[in-house]
């Protein structure tokens, strides 16, 4: 019994060390060879657990070699796990050649099982990953149990169960540590990016602000010039065109500043119909560039209470996402109308759509599927709408398109 416990604790620590090794290696920037070091650690864990198997009364032996192979398969890749299995079989050949056949079949089955769950494993949550680990363990434990009963050592089943439970826990903790390490790294990376982004947009805002002053001066002098009597018709025309262009530049800068500026104003009564049209006009050139069309059906005089800058931010985010979801072009339909006590604004695109799992993650910070995405747009939008006591509902079908519905309390 004591020997069994000792064995258990030993194996448990061998496996756990893998998780801590991963965390240590990946959280330190200075290890260039971390991947190699981690591969060697997995190999070492495999060799150790094979060299020191747990012995039961009936002469049966168990070890945790499945776990290093599991970790190698899902966190290093197929090739590495195949190599690891090859090492395992080679060693088995040396140690107990008579068992080589059975072990080969066992691991072939296990690799096929891994292959079958690989896709599911890769894009699911940590909890479900652990559940998949449990599934693999339950399967393997039941075959071992069958082998025990077959060999007439059924009384050892309790040991087997305890052993399986402990190894399952070891696997879960290892998966958890590795996943959390990856998550933390990703967060740090995104945070860094977001910080850089906000610094740049602040700089850009101050530059835009600075441009406004000389522009006002230019505009003033232009107007003075326009008042001159002895100007030719052409000169007059040029000056008014320049004035118009200056005004256009001014609008662009104002729009930009209202985006870059953090929320300042309080909640005021807003004509959403007008604001929505302004936003759509503002986004039109961007959408043309991306070969997409904005089609609007907006009821008149929809009033809400809120901060215009913030609402602008939400709608621009959603429109931009819709345009980005249609790399081949298409239309976005924007509908706004009264729906009971709410103003309902709908954005329907004909883009790539989302899977159910993706939909569930929407609004989580830093969730983005785009190479240059920040995953902050929707998070900020959800926050703004929530503060206005509104709701966002998203419907999406992969390959067909997405509809964002925003409900805001009527004023
Ligand atoms: P970003 O646009 O920087 O990626 P967002 O928070 O705006 O960040 O969006 C998060 C993710 O949600 C996007 O990367 C994309 O995968 C998904 N998404 C948002 N809107 C749509 C849409 N209209 N169609 C398909 N996917 C979308
Ligand atoms: Mg976005």
GROMACS .gro file of C-alpha atoms and ligand atoms in nm, residues 317 321 324 370, ligand 2:
model
    5
  317UNK     CA    1  -1.750   4.929  -3.521
  321UNK     CA    2  -1.695   4.449  -3.897
  324UNK     CA    3  -1.460   4.330  -4.321
  370UNK     CA    4  -0.838   3.903  -3.793
  413LIG    MG1    5  -1.395   4.536  -3.539
   0.00000   0.00000   0.00000
